[in-house]
Short mmCIF file of C-alpha atoms in Angstrom, two decimals:
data_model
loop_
_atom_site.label_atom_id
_atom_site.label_comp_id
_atom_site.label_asym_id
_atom_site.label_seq_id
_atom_site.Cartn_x
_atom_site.Cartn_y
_atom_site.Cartn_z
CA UNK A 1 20.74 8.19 -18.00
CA UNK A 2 20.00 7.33 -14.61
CA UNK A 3 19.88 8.62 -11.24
CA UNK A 4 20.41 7.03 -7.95
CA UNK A 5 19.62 9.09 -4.61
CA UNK A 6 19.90 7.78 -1.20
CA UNK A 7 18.15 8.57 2.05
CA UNK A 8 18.13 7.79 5.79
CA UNK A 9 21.11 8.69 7.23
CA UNK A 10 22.18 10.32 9.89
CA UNK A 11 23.74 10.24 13.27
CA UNK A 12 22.72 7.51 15.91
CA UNK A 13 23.81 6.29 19.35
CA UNK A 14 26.10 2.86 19.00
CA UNK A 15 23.33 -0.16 19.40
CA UNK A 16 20.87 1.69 17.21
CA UNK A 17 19.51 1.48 13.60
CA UNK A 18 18.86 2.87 10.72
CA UNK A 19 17.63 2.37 7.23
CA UNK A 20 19.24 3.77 4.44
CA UNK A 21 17.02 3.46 0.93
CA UNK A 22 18.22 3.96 -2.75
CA UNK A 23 15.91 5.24 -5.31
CA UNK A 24 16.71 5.02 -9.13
CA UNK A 25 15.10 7.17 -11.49
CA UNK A 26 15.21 7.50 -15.71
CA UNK A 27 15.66 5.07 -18.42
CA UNK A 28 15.66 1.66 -16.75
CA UNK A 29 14.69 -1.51 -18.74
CA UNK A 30 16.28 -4.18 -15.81
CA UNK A 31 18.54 -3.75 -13.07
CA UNK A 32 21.09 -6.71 -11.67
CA UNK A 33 22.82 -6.47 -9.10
CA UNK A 34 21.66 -3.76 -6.39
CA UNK A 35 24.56 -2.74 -3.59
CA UNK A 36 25.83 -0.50 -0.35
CA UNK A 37 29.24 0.32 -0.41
CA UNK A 38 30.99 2.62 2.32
CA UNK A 39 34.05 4.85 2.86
CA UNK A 40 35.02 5.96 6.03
CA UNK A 41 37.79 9.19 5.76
CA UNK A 42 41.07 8.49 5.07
CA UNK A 43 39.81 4.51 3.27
CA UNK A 44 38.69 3.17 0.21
CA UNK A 45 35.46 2.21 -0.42
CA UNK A 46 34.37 -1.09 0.95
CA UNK A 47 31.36 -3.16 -0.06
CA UNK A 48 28.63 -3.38 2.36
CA UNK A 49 26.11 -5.74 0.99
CA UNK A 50 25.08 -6.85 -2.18
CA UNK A 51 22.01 -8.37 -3.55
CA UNK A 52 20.81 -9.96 -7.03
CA UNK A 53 17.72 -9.62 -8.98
CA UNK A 54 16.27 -13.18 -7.47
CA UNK A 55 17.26 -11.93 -4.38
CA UNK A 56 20.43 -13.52 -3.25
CA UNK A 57 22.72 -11.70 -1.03
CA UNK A 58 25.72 -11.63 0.87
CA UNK A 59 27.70 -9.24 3.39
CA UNK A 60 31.20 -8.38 4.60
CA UNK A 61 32.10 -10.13 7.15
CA UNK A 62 31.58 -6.95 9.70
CA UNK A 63 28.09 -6.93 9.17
CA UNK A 64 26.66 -10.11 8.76
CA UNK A 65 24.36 -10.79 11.60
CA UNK A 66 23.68 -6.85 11.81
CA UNK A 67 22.83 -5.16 8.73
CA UNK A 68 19.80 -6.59 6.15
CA UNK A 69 19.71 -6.21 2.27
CA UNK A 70 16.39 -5.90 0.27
CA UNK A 71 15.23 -4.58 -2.85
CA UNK A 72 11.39 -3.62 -4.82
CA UNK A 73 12.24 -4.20 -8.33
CA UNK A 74 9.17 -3.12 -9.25
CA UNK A 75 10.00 0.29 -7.94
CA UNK A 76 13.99 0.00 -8.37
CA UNK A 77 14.84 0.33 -4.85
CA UNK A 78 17.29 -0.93 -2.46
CA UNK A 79 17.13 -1.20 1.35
CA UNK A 80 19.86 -1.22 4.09
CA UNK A 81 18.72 -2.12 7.77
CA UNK A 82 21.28 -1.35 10.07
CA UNK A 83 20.76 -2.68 13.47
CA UNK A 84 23.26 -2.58 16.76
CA UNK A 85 25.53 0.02 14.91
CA UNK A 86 29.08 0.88 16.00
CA UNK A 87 31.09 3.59 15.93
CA UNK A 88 32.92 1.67 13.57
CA UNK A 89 30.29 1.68 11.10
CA UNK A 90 30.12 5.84 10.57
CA UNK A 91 31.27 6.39 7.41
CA UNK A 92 29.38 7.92 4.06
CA UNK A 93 27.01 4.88 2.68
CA UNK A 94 26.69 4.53 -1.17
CA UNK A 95 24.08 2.46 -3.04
CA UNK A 96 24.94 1.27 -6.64
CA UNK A 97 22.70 -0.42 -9.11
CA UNK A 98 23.60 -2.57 -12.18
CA UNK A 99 21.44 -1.13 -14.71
CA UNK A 100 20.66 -2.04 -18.31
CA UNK A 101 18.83 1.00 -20.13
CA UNK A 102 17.20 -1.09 -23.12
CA UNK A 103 16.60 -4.46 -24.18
CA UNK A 104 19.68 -5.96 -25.24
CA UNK A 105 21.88 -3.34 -23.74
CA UNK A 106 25.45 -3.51 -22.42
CA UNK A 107 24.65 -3.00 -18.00
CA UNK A 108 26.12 0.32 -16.37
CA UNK A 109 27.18 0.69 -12.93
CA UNK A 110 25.37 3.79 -11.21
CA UNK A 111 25.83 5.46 -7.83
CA UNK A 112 24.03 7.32 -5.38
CA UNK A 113 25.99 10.48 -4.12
CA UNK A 114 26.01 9.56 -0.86
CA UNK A 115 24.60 9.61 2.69
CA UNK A 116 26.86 10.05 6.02
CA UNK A 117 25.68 7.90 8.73
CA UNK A 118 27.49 8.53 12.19
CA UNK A 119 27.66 6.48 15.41
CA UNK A 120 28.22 7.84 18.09
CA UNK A 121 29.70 6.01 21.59
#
């Protein structure tokens, strides 16, 4: 099993930041693909960013040019730099993390329960 919990959120004035991290925890042997996902009320969840294990990313279109992906494998985490937030943005931020649990292993998707960020105008 494995745990995901997120920190770093909160409420901010629109044009400031944040970082949001993701911390996994319990039987990990590799982890993929690493991503934030959002959901403001009354939407479905939306991917954010996502990034592979080399690295690679890529964004939504509403936050390219605002909002950074990174990741330690070494330490399973995953990073979310907000910058020049909008009101648009608050919503509650979820990490995920593509996780195989043993060599040879079939990869699960985990999530993080959640962290609200809020943007004020």
């Amino acid at each position: 099993q494995v745990q995901l919990v997120e920190s770093g959120g909160g409420l901010v004035q629109a044009g400031g930041s944040l970082r949001l991290s993701c911390a996994a925890s319990g039987t990990i042997f590799s982890t993929n693909v690493m991503g934030w996902y959002r959901q403001a009320p009354g939407t479905q969840r939306e991917v954010v960013a996502r990034i592979s294990r080399d690295h690679s990313t890529n964004y939504a279109d509403f936050v390219k040019g605002r909002f950074t992906i990174s990741r330690d494998n070494a330490r399973n985490m995953v990073y979310l730099q907000m910058t020049s937030l909008k009101p648009e943005d608050t919503a509650v931020y979820y990490c995920m993390q593509l996780v195989t649990s043993q060599r040879m292993g079939v990869p699960v998707s985990y999530w993080g329960q959640g962290t609200q960020v809020t943007v004020s105008s």
